[in-house]
Short mmCIF file of C-alpha atoms in Angstrom, two decimals:
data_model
loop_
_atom_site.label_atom_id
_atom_site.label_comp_id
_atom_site.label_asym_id
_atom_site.label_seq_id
_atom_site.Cartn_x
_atom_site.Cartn_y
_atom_site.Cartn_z
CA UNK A 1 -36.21 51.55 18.74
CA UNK A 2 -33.11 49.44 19.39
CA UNK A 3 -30.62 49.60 22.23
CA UNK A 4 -28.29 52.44 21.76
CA UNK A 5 -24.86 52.35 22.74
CA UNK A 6 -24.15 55.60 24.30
CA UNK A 7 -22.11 56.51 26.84
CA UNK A 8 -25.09 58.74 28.44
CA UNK A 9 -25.35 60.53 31.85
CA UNK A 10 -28.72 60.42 33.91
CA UNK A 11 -30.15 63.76 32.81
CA UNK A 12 -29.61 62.85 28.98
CA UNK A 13 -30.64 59.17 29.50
CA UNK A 14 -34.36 60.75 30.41
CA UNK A 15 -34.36 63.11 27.69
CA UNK A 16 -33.53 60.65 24.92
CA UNK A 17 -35.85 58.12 26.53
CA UNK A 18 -38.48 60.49 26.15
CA UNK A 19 -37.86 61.70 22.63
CA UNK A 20 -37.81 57.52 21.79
CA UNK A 21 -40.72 56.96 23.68
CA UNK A 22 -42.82 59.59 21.61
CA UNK A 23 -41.43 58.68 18.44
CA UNK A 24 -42.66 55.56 18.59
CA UNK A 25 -46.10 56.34 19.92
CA UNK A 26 -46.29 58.61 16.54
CA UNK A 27 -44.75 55.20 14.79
CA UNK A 28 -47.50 52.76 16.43
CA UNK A 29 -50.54 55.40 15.61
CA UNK A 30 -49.61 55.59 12.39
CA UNK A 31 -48.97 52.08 11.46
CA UNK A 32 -51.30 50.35 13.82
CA UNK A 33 -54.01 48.83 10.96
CA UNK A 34 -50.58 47.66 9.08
CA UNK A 35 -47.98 46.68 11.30
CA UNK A 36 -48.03 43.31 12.44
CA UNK A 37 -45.49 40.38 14.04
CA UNK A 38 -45.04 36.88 13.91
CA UNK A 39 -48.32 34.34 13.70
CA UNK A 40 -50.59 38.06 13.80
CA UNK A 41 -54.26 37.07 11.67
CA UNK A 42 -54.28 39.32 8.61
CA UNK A 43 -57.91 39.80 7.62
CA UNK A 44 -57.93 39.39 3.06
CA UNK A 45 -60.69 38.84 1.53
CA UNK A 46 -61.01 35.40 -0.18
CA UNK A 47 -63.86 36.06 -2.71
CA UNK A 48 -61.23 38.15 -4.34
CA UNK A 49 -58.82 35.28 -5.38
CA UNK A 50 -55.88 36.24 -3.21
CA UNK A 51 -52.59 35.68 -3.47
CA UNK A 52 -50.34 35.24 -0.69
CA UNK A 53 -46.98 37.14 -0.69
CA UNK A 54 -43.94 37.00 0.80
CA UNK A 55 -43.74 36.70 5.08
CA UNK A 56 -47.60 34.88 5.20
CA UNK A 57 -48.53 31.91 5.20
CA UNK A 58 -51.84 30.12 5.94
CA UNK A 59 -52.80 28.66 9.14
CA UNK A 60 -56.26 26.90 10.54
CA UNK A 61 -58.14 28.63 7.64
CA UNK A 62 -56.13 32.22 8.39
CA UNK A 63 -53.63 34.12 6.88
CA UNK A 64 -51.08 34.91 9.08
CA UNK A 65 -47.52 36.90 9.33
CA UNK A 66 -44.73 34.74 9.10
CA UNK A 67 -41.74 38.46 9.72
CA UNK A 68 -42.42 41.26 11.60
CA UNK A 69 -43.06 44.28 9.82
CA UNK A 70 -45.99 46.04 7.34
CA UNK A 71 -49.22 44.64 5.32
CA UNK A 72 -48.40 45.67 1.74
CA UNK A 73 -51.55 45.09 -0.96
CA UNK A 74 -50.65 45.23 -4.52
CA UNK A 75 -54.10 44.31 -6.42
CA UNK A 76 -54.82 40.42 -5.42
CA UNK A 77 -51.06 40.34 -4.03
CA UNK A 78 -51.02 40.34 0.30
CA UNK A 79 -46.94 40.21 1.89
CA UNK A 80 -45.56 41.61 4.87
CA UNK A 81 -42.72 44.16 4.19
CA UNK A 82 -40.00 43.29 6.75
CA UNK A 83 -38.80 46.41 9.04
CA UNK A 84 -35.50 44.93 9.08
CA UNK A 85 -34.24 43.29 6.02
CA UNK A 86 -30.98 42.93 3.88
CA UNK A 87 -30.88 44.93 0.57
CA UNK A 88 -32.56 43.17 -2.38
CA UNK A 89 -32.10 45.05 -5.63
CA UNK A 90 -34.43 45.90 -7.92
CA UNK A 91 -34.40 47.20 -11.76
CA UNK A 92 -34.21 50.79 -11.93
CA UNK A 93 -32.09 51.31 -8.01
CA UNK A 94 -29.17 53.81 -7.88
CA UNK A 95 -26.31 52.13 -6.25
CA UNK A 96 -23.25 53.33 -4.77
CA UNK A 97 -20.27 50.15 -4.61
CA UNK A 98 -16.88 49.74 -4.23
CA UNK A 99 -14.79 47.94 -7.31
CA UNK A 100 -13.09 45.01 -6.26
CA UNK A 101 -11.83 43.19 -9.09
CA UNK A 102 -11.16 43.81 -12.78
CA UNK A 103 -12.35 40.95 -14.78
CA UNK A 104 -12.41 40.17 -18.37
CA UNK A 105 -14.65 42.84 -19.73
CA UNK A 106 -16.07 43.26 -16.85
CA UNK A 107 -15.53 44.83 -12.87
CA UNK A 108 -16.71 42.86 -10.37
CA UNK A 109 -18.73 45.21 -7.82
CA UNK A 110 -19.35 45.21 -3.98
CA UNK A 111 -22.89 46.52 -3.38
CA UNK A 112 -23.80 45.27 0.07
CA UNK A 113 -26.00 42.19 -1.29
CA UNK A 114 -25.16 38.17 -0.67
CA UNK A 115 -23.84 38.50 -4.24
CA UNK A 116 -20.95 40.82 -5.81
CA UNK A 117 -22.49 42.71 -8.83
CA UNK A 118 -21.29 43.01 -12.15
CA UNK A 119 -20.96 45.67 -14.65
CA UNK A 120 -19.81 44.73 -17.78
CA UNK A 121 -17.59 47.02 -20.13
CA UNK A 122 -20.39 46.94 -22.93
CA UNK A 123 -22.60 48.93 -20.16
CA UNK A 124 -21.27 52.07 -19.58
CA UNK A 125 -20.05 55.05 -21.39
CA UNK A 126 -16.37 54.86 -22.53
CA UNK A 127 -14.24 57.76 -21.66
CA UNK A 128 -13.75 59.21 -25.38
CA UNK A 129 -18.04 59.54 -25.57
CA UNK A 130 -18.58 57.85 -28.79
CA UNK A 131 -21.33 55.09 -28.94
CA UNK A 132 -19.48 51.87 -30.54
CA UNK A 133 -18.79 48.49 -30.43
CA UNK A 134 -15.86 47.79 -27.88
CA UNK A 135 -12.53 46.65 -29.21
CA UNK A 136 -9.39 44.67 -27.73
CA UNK A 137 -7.84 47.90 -26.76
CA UNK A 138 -10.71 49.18 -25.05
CA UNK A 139 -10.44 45.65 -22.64
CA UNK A 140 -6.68 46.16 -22.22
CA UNK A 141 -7.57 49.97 -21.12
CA UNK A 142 -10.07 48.70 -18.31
CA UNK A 143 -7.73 50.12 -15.59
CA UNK A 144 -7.88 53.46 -17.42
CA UNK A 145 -11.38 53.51 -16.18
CA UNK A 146 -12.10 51.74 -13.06
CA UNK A 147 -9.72 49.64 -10.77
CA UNK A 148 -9.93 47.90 -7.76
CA UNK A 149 -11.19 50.00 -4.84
CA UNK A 150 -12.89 52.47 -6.76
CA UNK A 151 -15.99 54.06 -5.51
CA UNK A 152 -18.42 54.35 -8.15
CA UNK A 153 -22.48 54.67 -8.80
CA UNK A 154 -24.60 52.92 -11.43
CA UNK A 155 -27.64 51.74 -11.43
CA UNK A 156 -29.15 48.00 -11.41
CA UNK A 157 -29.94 46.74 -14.74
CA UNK A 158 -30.99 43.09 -13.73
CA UNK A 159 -30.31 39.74 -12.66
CA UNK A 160 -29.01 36.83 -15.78
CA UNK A 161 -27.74 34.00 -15.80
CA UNK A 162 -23.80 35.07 -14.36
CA UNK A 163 -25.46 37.96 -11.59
CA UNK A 164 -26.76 41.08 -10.69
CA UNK A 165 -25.63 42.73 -13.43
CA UNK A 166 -25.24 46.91 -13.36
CA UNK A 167 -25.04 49.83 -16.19
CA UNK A 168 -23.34 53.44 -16.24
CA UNK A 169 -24.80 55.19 -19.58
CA UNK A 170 -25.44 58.20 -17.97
CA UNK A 171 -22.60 61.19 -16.90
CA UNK A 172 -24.59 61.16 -13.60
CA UNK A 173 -23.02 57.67 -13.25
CA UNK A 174 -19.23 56.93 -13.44
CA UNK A 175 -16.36 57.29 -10.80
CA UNK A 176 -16.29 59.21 -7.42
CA UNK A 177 -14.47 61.41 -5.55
CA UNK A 178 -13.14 63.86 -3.35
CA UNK A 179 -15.58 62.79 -0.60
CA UNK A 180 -16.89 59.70 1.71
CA UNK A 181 -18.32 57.04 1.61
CA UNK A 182 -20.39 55.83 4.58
CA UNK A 183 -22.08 52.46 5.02
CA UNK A 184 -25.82 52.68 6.68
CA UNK A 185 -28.57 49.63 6.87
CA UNK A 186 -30.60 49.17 3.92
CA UNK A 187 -34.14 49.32 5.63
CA UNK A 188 -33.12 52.95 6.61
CA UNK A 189 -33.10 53.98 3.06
CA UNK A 190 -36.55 54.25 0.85
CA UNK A 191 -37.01 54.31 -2.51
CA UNK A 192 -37.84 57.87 -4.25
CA UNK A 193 -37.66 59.41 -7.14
CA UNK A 194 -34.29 61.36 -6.83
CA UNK A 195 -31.42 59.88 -5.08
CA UNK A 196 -28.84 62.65 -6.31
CA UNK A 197 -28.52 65.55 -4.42
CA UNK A 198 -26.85 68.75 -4.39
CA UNK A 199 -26.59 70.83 -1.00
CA UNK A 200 -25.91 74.26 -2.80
CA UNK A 201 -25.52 75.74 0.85
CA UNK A 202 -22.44 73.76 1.48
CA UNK A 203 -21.56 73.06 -1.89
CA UNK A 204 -21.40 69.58 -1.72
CA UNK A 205 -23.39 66.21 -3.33
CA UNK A 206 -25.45 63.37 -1.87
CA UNK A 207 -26.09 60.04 -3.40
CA UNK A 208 -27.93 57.55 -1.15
CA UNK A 209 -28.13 54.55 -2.72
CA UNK A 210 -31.00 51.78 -2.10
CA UNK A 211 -28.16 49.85 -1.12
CA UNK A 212 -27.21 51.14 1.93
CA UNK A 213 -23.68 52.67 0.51
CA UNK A 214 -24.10 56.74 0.48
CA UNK A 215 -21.43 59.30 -0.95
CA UNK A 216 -20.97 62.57 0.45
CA UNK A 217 -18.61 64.39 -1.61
CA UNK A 218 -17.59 68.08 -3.44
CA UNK A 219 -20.37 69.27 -6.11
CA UNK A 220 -19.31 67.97 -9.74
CA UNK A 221 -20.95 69.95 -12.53
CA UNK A 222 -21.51 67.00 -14.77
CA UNK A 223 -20.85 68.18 -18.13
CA UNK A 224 -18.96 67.10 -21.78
CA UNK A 225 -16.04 68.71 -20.37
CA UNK A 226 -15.09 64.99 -18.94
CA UNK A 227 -14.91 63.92 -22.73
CA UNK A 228 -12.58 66.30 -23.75
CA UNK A 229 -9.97 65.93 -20.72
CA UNK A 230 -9.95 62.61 -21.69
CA UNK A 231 -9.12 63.68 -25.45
CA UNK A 232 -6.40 65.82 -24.32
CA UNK A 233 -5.14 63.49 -21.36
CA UNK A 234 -2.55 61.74 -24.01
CA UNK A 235 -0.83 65.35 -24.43
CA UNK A 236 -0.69 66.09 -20.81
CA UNK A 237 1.31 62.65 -20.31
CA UNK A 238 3.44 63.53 -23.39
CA UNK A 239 4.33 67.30 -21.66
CA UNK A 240 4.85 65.59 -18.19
CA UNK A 241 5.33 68.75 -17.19
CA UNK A 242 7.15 69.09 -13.28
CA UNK A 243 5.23 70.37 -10.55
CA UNK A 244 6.11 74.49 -10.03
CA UNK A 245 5.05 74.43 -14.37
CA UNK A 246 1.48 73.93 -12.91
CA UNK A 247 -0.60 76.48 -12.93
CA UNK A 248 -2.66 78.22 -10.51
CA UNK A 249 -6.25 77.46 -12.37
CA UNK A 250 -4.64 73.89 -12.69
CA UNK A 251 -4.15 73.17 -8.73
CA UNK A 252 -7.30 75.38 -7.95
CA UNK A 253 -9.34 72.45 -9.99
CA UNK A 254 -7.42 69.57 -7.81
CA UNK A 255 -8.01 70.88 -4.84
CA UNK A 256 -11.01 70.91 -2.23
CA UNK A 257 -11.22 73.74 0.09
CA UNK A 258 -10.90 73.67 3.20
CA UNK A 259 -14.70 74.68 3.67
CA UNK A 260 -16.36 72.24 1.62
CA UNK A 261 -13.93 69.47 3.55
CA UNK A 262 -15.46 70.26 6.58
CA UNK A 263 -19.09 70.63 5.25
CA UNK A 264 -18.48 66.99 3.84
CA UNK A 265 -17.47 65.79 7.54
CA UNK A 266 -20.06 67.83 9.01
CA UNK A 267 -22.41 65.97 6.70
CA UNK A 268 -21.31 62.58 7.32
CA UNK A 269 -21.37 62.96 10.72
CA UNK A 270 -25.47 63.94 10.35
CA UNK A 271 -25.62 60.36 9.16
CA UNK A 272 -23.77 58.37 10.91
CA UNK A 273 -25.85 60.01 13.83
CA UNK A 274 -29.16 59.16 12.04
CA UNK A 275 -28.18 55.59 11.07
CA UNK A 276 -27.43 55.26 15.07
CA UNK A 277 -30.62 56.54 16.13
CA UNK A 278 -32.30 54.11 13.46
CA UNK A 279 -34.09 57.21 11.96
CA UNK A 280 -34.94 57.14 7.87
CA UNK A 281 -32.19 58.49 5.75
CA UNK A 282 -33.66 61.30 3.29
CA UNK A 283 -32.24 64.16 1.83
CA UNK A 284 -34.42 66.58 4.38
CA UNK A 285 -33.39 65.21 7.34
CA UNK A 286 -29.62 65.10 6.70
CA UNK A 287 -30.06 69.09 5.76
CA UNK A 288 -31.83 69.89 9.19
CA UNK A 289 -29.59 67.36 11.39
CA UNK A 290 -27.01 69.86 9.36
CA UNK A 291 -28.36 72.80 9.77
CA UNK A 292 -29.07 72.11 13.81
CA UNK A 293 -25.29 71.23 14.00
CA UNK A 294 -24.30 74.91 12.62
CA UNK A 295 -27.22 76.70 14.27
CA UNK A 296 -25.76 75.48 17.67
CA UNK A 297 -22.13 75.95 16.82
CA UNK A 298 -21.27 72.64 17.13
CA UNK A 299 -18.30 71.32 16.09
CA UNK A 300 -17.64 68.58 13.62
CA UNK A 301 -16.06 66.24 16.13
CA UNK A 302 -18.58 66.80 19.09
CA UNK A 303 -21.44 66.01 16.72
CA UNK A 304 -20.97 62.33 17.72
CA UNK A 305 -20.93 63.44 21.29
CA UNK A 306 -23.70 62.25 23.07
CA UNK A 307 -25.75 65.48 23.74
CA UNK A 308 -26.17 66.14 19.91
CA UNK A 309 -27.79 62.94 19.54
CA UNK A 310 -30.14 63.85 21.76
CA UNK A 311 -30.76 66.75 20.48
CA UNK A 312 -31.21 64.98 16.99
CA UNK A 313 -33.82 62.70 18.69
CA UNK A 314 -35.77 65.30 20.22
CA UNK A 315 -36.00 67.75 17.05
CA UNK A 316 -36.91 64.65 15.36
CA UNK A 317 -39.97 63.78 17.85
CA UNK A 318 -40.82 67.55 17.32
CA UNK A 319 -41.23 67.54 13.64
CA UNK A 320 -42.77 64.21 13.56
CA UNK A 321 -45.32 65.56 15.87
CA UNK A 322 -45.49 68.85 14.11
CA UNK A 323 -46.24 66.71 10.31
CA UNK A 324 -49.00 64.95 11.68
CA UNK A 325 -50.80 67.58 12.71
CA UNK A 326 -50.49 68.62 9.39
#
């Protein structure tokens, strides 16, 4: 566990120290034929034709770790998984970035990697729905779409010659808002199946991308409806109607209440508390850290207060305790 930087007092300072130091005695037990540091002997098997991965190397007749971290076996194929490593895409990850230029057919995309991403206009859906080729008036209309410091979520289609490059053909994908965006490491965040997420008990969505970028925002129903207020948007700017000719329904659809606001703080703050305490980001353990906050009566501003991370850390040692049993 690394250093935190909390302002603690004595009593607290024991109690976290203790939830820490069981955590990772559940860590080392179950990681303690796989986890190794640097210049550690990894026994292979040579009659099997190995092949040496990433973080080994051979040494005196011995493969040995190069990074600190896990002993990953794929077939033939031996690497050590670093604990603590930048993001490196892979085909198929759900991203969450931030535009940051519009280019010639193209936005250019910060995704937390050594490279901006790109995401061409030729991959994604275009507003009006209909699969075709892209014209000159669909380029000048780029803005229409994205522009620069947009939030938005796609998903990596590959690296060629000019980048990462990233596609949108799905309604899941596309523009956010009406929520946060928070910024966690990368190694905190694993791989799974589903990386959308809808809390239906506070009405609100999660998308944790691989990338480290995660969106906490109101529930969108994604449905064709998007199409057709993009049909009808050329009236509405012909009507330009003034602002007491809105109605009701109308402002009820542009605006968040007041409730789901603070479930979307109350969520964020579950994270940034769990990206402090270096604890895995998943979908379950945001919901209990959010649960715990309401079951306590916490407020959303004294969740970064130093007790409730405490109280994270030692519900955390609990239920990792309570799973291996299991």
């Amino acid at each position: 566990m690394r250093e935190l930087q909390l302002s603690l007092n004595q009593t607290q300072k024991v109690r976290l120290q203790r939830a820490l130091e069981k955590l990772e005695s559940l860590s080392s037990k179950a990681n303690s034929n796989a986890s190794v540091t640097v210049a550690d002997s990894i026994p292979v098997n040579y009659e099997d034709g190995l092949l040496k991965g990433h973080g080994t190397a051979e040494f005196n007749g011995e493969v040995v770790a190069t990074v600190c971290g896990i002993v990953e076996r794929v077939n033939k194929l031996v690497y050590v998984r670093a604990l603590r490593a930048r993001y490196k895409p892979e085909v198929g990850d759900i991203i969450v970035g931030r535009v940051i230029e519009v280019a010639p057919k193209r936005w250019r995309v910060e995704i937390n990697y050594s490279h901006d991403a790109v995401l061409m206009l030729s991959s994604m859906n275009l507003p009006d729905g209909i699969q075709r080729r892209r014209t000159a008036l669909d380029e000048l209309n780029m803005r229409s779409i994205f522009e620069e410091n947009d939030v938005i979520c796609a998903e990596v289609r590959g690296f060629q010659h000019d980048g990462l490059h990233l596609q949108a053909r799905s309604q899941k994908y596309g523009k956010l808002g009406r929520g946060q965006l928070l910024t966690v490491p990368p190694y905190l965040v694993k791989r799974r199946k589903q990386h959308f997420h809808h809390l239906e008990n506070y009405g609100i969505d999660l998308i944790i991308g691989c990338n480290g970028f995660i969106w906490v925002g109101e529930h969108v129903h994604v449905t064709d409806d998007m199409v057709v207020d993009q049909v009808n948007k050329s009236e509405q700017d012909d009507a330009k109607p003034d602002e007491n000719s809105i109605s009701p329904e109308d402002q009820e659809k542009n605006y968040t209440r007041q409730e789901t606001r603070g479930n979307i703080c109350r969520a964020a703050n579950a994270i940034r508390v769990l990206s402090t305490l270096g604890f895995n980001i998943t979908v379950e353990v945001i919901t209990e850290t959010v649960d715990l906050s309401t079951s306590i009566n916490v407020a959303i501003h004294e969740m970064l207060g130093s007790e409730f991370y405490v109280l994270v850390a030692e519900k955390e040692s609990v239920r990792r305790s309570m799973t291996k049993k299991k």
